[in-house]
Coordinates of C-alpha atoms and ligand atoms in Angstrom, one line a residue:
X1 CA -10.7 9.2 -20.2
X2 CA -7.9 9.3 -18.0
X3 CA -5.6 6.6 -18.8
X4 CA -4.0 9.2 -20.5
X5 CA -2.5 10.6 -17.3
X6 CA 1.0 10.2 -18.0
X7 CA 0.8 10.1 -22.3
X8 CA 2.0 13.8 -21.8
X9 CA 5.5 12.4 -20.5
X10 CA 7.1 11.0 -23.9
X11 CA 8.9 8.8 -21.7
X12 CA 6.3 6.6 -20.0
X13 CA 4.8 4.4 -22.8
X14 CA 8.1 3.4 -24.2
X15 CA 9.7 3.2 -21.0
X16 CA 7.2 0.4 -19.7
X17 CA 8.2 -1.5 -22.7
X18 CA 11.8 -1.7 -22.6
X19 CA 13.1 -1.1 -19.3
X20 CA 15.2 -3.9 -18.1
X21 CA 16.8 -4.3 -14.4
X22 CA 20.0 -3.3 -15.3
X23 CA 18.7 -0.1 -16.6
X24 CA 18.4 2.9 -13.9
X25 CA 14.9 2.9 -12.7
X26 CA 14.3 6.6 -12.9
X27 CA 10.7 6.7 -15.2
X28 CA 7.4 8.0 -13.7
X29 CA 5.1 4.9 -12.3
X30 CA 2.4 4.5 -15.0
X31 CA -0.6 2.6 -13.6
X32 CA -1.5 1.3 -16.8
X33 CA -1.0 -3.1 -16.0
X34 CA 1.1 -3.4 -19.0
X35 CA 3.5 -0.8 -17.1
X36 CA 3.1 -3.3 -13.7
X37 CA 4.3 -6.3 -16.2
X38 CA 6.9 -4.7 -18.0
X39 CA 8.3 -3.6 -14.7
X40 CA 8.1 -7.4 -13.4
X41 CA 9.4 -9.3 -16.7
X42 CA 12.4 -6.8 -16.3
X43 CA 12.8 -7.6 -12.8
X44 CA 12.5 -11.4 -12.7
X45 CA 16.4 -12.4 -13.2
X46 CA 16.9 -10.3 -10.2
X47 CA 14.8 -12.1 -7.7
X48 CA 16.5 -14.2 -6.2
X49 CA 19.7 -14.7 -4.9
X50 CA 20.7 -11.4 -6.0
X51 CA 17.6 -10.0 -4.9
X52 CA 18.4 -11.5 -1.4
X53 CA 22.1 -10.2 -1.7
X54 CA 21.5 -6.9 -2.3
X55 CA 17.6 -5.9 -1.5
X56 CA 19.3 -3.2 1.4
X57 CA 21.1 -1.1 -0.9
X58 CA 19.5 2.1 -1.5
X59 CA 21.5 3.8 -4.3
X60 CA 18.6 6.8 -4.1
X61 CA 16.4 8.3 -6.3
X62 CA 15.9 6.6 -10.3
X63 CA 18.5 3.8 -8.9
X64 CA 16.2 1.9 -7.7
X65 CA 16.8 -1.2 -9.5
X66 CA 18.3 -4.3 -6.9
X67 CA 14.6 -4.2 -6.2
X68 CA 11.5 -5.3 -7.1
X69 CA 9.5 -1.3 -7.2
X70 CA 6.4 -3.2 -8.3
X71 CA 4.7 -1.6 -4.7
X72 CA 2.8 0.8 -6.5
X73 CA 1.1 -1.7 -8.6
X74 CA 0.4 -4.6 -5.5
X75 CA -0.8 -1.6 -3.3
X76 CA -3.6 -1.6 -6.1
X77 CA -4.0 -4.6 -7.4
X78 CA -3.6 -3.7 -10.6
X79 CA -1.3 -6.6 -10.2
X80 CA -1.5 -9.8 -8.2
X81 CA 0.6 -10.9 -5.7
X82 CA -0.7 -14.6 -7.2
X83 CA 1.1 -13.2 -10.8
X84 CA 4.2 -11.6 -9.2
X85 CA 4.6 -15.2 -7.1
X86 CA 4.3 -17.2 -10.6
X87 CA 6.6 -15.7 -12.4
X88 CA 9.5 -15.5 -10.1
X89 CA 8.9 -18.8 -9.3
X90 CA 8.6 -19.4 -13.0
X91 CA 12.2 -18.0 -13.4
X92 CA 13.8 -18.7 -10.2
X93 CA 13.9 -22.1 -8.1
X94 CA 12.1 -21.8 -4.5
X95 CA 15.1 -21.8 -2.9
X96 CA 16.6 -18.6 -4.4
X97 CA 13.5 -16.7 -4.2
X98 CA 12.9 -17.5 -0.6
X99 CA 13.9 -13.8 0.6
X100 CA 11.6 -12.5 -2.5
X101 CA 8.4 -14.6 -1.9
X102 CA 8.9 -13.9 2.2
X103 CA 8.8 -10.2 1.1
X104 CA 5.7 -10.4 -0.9
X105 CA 4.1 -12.4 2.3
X106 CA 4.8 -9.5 4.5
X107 CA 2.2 -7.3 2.7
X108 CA -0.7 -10.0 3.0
X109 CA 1.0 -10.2 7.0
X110 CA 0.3 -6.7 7.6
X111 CA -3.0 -6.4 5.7
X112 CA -4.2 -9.9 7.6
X113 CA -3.2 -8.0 10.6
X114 CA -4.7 -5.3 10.7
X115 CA -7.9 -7.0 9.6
X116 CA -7.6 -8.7 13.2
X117 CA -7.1 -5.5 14.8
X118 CA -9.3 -2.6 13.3
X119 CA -8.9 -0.7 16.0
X120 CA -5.0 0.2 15.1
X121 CA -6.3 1.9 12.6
X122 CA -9.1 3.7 14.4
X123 CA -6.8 4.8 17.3
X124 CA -4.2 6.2 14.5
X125 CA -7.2 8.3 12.6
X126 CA -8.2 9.9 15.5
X127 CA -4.4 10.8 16.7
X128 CA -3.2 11.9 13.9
X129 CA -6.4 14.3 13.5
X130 CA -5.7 15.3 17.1
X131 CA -1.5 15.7 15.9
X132 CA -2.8 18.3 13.1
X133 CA -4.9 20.2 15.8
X134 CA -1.9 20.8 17.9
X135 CA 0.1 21.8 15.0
X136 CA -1.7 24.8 14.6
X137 CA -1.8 25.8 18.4
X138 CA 1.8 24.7 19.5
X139 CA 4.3 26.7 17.1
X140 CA 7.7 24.9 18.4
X141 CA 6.2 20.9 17.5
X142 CA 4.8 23.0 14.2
X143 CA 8.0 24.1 13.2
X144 CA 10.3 20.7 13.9
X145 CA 7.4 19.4 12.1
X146 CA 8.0 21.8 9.1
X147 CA 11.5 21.2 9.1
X148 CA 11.2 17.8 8.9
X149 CA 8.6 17.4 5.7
X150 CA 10.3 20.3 4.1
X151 CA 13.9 18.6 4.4
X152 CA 15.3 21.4 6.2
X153 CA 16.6 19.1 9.6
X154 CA 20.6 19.1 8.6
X155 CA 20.7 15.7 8.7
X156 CA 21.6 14.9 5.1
X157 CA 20.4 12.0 4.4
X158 CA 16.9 12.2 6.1
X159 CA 16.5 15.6 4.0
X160 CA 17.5 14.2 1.1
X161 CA 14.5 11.4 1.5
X162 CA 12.0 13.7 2.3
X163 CA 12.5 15.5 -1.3
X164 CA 12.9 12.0 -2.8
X165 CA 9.3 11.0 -1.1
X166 CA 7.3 14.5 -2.0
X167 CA 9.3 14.4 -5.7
X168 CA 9.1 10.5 -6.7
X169 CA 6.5 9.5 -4.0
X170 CA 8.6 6.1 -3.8
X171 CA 11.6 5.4 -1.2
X172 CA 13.4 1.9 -0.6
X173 CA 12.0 -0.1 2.4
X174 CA 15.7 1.0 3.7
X175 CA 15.2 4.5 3.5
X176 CA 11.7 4.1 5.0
X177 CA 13.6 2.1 8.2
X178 CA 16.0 4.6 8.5
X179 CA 13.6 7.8 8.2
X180 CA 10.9 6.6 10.2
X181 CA 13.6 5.8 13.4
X182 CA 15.4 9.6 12.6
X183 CA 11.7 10.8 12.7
X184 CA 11.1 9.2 15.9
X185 CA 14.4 8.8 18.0
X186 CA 16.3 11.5 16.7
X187 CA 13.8 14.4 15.8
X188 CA 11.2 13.2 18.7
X189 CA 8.3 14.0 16.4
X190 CA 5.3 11.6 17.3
X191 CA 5.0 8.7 15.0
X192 CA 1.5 9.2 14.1
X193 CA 2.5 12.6 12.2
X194 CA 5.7 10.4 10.2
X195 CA 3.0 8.0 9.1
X196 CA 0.1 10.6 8.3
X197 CA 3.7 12.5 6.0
X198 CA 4.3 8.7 4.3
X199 CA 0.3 8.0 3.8
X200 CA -0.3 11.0 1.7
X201 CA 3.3 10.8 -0.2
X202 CA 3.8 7.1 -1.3
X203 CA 2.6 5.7 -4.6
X204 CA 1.9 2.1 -2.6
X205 CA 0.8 4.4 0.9
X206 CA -1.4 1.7 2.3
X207 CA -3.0 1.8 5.6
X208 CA -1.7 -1.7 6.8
X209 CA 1.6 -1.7 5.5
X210 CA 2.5 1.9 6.5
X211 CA 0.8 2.2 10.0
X212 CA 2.0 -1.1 11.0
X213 CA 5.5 -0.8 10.0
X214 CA 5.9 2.9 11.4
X215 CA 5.0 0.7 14.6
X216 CA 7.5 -2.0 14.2
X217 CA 10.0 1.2 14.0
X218 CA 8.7 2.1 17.0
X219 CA 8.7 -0.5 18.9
X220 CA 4.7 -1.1 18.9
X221 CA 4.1 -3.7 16.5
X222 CA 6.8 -6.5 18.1
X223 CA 6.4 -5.2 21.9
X224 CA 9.5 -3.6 23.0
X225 CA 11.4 -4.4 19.9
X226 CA 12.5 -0.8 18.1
X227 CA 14.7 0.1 14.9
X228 CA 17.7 2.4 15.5
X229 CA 19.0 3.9 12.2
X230 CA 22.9 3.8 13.0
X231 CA 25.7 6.4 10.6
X232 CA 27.5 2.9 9.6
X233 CA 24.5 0.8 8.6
X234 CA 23.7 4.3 6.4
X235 CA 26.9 4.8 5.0
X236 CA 27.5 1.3 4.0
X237 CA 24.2 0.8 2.6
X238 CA 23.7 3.7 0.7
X239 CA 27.4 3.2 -1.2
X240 CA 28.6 6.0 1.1
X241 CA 26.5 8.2 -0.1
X242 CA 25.5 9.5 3.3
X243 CA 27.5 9.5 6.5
X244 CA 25.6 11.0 9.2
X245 CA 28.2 10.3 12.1
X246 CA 27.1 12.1 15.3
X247 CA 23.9 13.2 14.4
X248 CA 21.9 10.3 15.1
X249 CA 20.4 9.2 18.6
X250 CA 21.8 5.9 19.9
X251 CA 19.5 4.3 21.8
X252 CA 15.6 3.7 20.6
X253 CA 13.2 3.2 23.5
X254 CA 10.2 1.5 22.4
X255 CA 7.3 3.6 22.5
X256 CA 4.4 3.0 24.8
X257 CA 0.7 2.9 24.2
X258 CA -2.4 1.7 26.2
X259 CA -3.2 -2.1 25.9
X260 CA -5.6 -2.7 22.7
X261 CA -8.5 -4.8 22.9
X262 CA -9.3 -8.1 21.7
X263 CA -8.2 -9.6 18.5
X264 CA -11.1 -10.0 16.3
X265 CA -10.5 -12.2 13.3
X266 CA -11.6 -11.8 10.1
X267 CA -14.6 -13.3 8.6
X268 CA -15.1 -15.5 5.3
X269 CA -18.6 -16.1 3.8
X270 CA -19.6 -16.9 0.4
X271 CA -22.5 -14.9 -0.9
X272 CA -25.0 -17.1 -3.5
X273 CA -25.5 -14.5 -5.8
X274 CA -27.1 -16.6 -8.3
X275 CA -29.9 -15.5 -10.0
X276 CA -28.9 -11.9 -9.0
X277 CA -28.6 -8.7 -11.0
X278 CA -25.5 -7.7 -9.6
X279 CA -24.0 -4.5 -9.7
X280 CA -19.9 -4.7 -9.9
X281 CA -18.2 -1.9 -8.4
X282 CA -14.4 -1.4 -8.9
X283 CA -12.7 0.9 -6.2
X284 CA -9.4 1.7 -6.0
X285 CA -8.8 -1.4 -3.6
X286 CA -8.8 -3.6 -6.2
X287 CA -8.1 -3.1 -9.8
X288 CA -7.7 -6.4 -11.1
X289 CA -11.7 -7.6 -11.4
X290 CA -10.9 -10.0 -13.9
X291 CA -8.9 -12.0 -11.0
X292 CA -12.0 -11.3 -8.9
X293 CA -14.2 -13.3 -11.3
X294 CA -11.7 -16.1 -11.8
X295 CA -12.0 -16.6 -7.7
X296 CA -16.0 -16.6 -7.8
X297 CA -16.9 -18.6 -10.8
X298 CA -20.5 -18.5 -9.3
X299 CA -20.1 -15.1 -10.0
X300 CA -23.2 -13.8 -12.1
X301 CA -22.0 -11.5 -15.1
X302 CA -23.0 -7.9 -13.7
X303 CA -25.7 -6.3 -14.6
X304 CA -24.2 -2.8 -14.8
X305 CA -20.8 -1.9 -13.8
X306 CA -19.4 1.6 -11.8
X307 CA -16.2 2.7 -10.8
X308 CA -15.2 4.9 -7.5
X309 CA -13.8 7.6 -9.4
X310 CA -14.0 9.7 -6.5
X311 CA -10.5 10.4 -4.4
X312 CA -10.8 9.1 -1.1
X313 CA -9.3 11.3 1.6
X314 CA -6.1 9.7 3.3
X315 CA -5.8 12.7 6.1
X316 CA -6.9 16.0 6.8
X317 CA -3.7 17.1 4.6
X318 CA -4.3 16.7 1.0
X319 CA -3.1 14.0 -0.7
X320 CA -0.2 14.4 -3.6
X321 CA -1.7 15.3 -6.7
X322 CA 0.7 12.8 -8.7
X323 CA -1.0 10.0 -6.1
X324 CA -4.2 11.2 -6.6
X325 CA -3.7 10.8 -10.6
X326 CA -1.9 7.3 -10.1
X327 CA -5.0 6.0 -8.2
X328 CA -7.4 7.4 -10.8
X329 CA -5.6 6.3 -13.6
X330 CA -5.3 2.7 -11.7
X331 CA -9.1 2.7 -11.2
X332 CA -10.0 4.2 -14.6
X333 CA -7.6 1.3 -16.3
X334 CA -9.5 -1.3 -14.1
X335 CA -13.2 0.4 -15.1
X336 CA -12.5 0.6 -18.9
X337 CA -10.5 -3.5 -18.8
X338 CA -14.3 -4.4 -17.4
X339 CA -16.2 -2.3 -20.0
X340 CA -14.5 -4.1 -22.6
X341 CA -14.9 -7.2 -21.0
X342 CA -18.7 -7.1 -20.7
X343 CA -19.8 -5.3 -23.3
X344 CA -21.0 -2.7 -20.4
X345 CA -20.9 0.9 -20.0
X346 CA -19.7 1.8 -16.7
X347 CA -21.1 4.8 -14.2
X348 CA -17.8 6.8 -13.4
X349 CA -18.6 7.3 -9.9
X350 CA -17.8 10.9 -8.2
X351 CA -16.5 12.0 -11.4
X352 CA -18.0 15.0 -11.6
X353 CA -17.1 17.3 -8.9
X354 CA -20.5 17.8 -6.9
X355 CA -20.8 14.1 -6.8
X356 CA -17.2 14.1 -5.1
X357 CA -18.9 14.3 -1.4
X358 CA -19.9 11.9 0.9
X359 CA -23.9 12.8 0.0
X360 CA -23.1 13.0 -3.6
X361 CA -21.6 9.3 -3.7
X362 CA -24.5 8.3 -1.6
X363 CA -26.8 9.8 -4.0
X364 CA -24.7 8.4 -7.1
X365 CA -24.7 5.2 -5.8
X366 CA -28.2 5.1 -5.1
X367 CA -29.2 6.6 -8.7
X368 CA -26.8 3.8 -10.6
X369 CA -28.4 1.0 -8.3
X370 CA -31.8 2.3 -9.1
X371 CA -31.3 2.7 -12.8
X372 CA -30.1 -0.6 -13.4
X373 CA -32.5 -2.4 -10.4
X374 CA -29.7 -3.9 -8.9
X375 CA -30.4 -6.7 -6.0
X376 CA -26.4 -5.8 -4.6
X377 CA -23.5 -4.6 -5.6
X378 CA -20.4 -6.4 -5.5
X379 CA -17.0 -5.4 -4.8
X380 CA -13.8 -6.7 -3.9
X381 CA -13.2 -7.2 0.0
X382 CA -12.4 -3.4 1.3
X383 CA -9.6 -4.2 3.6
X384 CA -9.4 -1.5 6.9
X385 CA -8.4 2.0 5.3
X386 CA -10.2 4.8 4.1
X387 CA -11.6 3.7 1.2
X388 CA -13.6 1.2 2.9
X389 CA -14.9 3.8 5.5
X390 CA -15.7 6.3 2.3
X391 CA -17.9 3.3 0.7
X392 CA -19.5 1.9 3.5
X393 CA -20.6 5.6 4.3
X394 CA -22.1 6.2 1.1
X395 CA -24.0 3.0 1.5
X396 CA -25.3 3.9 4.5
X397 CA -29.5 3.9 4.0
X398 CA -29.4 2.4 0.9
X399 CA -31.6 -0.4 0.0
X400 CA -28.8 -2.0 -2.3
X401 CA -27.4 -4.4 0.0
X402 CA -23.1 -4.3 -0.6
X403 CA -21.4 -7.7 -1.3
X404 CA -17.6 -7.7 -0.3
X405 CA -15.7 -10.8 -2.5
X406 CA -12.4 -12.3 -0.6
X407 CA -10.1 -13.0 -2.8
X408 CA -8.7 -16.5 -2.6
X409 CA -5.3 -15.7 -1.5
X410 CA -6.3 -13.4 1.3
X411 CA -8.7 -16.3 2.4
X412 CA -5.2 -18.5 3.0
X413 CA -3.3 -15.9 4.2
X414 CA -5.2 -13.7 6.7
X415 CA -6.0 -16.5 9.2
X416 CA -2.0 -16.6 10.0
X417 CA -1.4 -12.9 10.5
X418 CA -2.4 -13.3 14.2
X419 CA 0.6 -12.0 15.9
X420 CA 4.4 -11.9 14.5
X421 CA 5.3 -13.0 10.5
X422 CA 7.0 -16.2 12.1
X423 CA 3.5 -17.6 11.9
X424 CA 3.1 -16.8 8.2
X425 CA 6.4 -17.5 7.2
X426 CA 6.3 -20.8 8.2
X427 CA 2.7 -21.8 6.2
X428 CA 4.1 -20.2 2.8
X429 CA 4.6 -23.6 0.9
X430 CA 1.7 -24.8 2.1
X431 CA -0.2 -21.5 1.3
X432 CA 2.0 -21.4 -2.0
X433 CA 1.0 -25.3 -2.9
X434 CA -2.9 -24.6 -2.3
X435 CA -2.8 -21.5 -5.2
X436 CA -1.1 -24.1 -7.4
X437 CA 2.5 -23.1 -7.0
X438 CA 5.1 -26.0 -6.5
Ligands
FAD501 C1 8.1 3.1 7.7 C2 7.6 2.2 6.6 C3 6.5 2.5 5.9 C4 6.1 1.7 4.8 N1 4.9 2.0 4.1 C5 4.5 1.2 3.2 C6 3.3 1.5 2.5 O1 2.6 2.4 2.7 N2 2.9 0.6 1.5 C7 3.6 -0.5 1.1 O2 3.3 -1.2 0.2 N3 4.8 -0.8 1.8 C8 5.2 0.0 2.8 N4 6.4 -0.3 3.5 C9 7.0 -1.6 3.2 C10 8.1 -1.6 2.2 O3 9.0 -0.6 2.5 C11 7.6 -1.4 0.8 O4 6.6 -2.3 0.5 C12 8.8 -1.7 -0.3 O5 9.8 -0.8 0.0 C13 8.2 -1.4 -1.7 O6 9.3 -1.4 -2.6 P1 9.5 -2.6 -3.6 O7 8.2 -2.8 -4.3 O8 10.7 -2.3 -4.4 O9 9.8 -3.8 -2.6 P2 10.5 -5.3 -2.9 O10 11.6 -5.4 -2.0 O11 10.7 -5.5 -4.4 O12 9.3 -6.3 -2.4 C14 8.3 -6.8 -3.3 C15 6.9 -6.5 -2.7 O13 6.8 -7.1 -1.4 C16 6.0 -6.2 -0.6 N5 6.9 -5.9 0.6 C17 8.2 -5.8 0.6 N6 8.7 -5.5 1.8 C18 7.6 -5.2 2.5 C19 7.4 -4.8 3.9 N7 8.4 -4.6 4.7 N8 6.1 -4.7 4.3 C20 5.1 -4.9 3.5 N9 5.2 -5.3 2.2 C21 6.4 -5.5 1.8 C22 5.6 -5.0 -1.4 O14 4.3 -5.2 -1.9 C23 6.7 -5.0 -2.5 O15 6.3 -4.4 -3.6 C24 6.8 0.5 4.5 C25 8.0 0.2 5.2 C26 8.4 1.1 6.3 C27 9.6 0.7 7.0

């Protein structure tokens, strides 16, 4: 049982309970829901104006608190960017949580987006695997490289967020601007690598999020259009805490790249599964199943239930063990909500350590279909990432058919992530008035 992950910090369990957003933000993330809710209930009389006031002040590590920090928990769904929306706009008008719900929106942009363009993602897989080959033949990019994870560059404050990112594996979308620009303009390390660092460091590291908005730094994502980290814009928004005055680069040409292909947009179909004994699988994709069902009330009650207990490689780097743990505990939560909720004992997929393999998931997946006679297993949508490439590899040759569920809010939000946010940005009420919001 391993929602226990964190029960040996005497801090976590009453911390989720009673911290309030004028308290500094400094306990370990606790994938446990209740944590994810305690975090947003102390949140929500920040989230609006103020939110919008002061959302680019980074005040470092455990001061977190002019924002949200609830990325952790959307990155997994253990949450719901339908619940987060509800309740600020439960406890805020619409008009003071503009910059808040805009914010939110930019995760569904980037995820939609990427969903149009899987080959981002590809292209960024096989660089970075190429990056980590030339690591190990060319020892000057090696050691900037070193430096630069390790915290050793001299530029104060971009050491000091490397330790915050490999100790707390959260930064502020601030920090993240500034580092990812150092990283590029100043240090001339390729991109790719800087993403790969963030990807296997970040509680929320998402595949979408992260490699697009490494690009956006870089001038990839909007063509031409880069971020320069500037000394004042650092000093003034980290209260002075940093002053890096001639040690930055002042200009930021955008980076160049060969042309991509064509966009190919993402796909909705419903799936009658009635009548079927369906399998429901929980990955670490999507921990909130319950929301799932509510979206496909055709949904037949599974005959058996398994979660992907397995870690999913992010790189050819390990992982951080405290991610690692976070994403178990997040899919372990999401396994043992279901069991309850279905009477069900659930197959812990990958659990033990043979099975953790691409053959032994194959194999496991094929046993628990077999055992159980399932006609498919259903899962939530795998959105472009790793995890999706690590199931649909294990399902490769097996009979089981696999059923991927949209959720309802990607359904209205995806089809607008076609090029830049503006064309979001502008269908939020709408979107916001279709999932029942005023
Ligand atoms: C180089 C770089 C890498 C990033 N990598 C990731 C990543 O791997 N995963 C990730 O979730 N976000 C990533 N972001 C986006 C953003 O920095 C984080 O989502 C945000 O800092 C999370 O902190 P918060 O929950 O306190 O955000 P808040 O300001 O409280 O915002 C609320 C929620 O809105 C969403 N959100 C806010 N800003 C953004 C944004 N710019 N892009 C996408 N979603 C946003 C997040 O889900 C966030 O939890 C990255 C940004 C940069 C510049």
């Amino acid at each position: 049982m391993t929602l226990s992950l964190f029960d040996d910090d005497p801090t976590t369990a009453a911390a989720a309970a009673t911290v309030t957003s004028d308290q500094p933000f400094d306990q370990p993330f606790d994938p446990r829901p209740g944590a994810a809710r305690a975090r947003l209930q102390a949140f929500l009389p920040q989230s609006g104006k103020r939110y919008a006031a002061q959302r680019n002040s980074d005040f470092g590590p455990g001061k977190h608190q002019k924002v949200s920090a609830l990325s952790p928990w959307l990155r997994r769904r253990i949450i719901l960017e339908t619940e987060v929306l509800e309740a600020v706009l439960g406890a805020q008008s619409a008009a003071s949580a503009e910059k808040f719900i805009q914010e939110v929106f930019w995760r569904g942009y980037f995820k939609g987006w990427l969903e149009h363009r899987p080959e981002v993602w590809q292209r960024y897989r096989r660089r970075v695997t190429d990056l980590l080959g030339q690591l190990e033949t060319d020892a000057a990019l090696r050691a900037r490289y070193e430096e630069a994870v390790a915290g050793r560059t001299g530029i104060a404050c971009f050491d000091a967020w490397a330790q915050e990112l490999t100790t707390t594996h959260y930064l502020h979308n601030h920090a993240r601007m500034w580092f990812a620009s150092i990283w590029i303009f100043t240090l001339r390390l390729p991109w790719e690598l800087g993403a790969d660092f963030f990807f296997r460091h970040l509680l929320d590291g998402d595949a979408a999020s992260n490699t697009c908005s490494w690009r956006w730094v870089g001038g990839l994502h909007t063509a031409g259009k880069t971020y320069l980290a500037r000394a004042a814009n650092i000093r003034e928004y980290t209260a002075g805490r940093f002053d890096p005055a001639g040690q930055l680069a002042v200009t930021a040409p955008a980076l160049e790249e060969p042309a991509l292909g064509p966009r190919t947009p993402p796909s909705f179909a419903d799936a009658d599964l009635a009548g079927r004994r369906v399998g429901l699988l929980i990955t670490g994709e999507d921990c909130a199943a319950e929301g799932l069902e509510a979206d496909h009330p055709g949904l037949p009650a599974p005959a058996a239930l398994a979660g992907w207990s397995a870690p999913v490689p992010r790189s050819l780097l390990p992982t951080a063990p405290r991610v690692e743990q976070f994403t178990a505990g997040a899919v372990e939560g999401a396994v043992q909500a279901a069991e309850a909720r279905h009477g069900l004992e659930a197959r812990r997929l990958g659990s033990e350590a043979s099975a953790s393999a691409a053959e032994g998931m194959a194999a496991a997946l094929a046993d628990w279909a077999q055992a159980h006679q399932l006609d498919c297993i259903v899962t939530a949508r795998l959105p472009v990432g790793p995890q999706r490439q690590a199931v649909h590899r294990a399902m490769r040759g097996l009979a089981t058919p696999l059923v991927e569920l949209d959720r309802h809010y990607d359904r209205l939000v995806w089809p607008h992530a076609r090029a830049g946010f503006f064309g979001l940005k502008k269908q939020i009420p709408g979107i916001l008035r279709d999932l029942g919001m005023p």
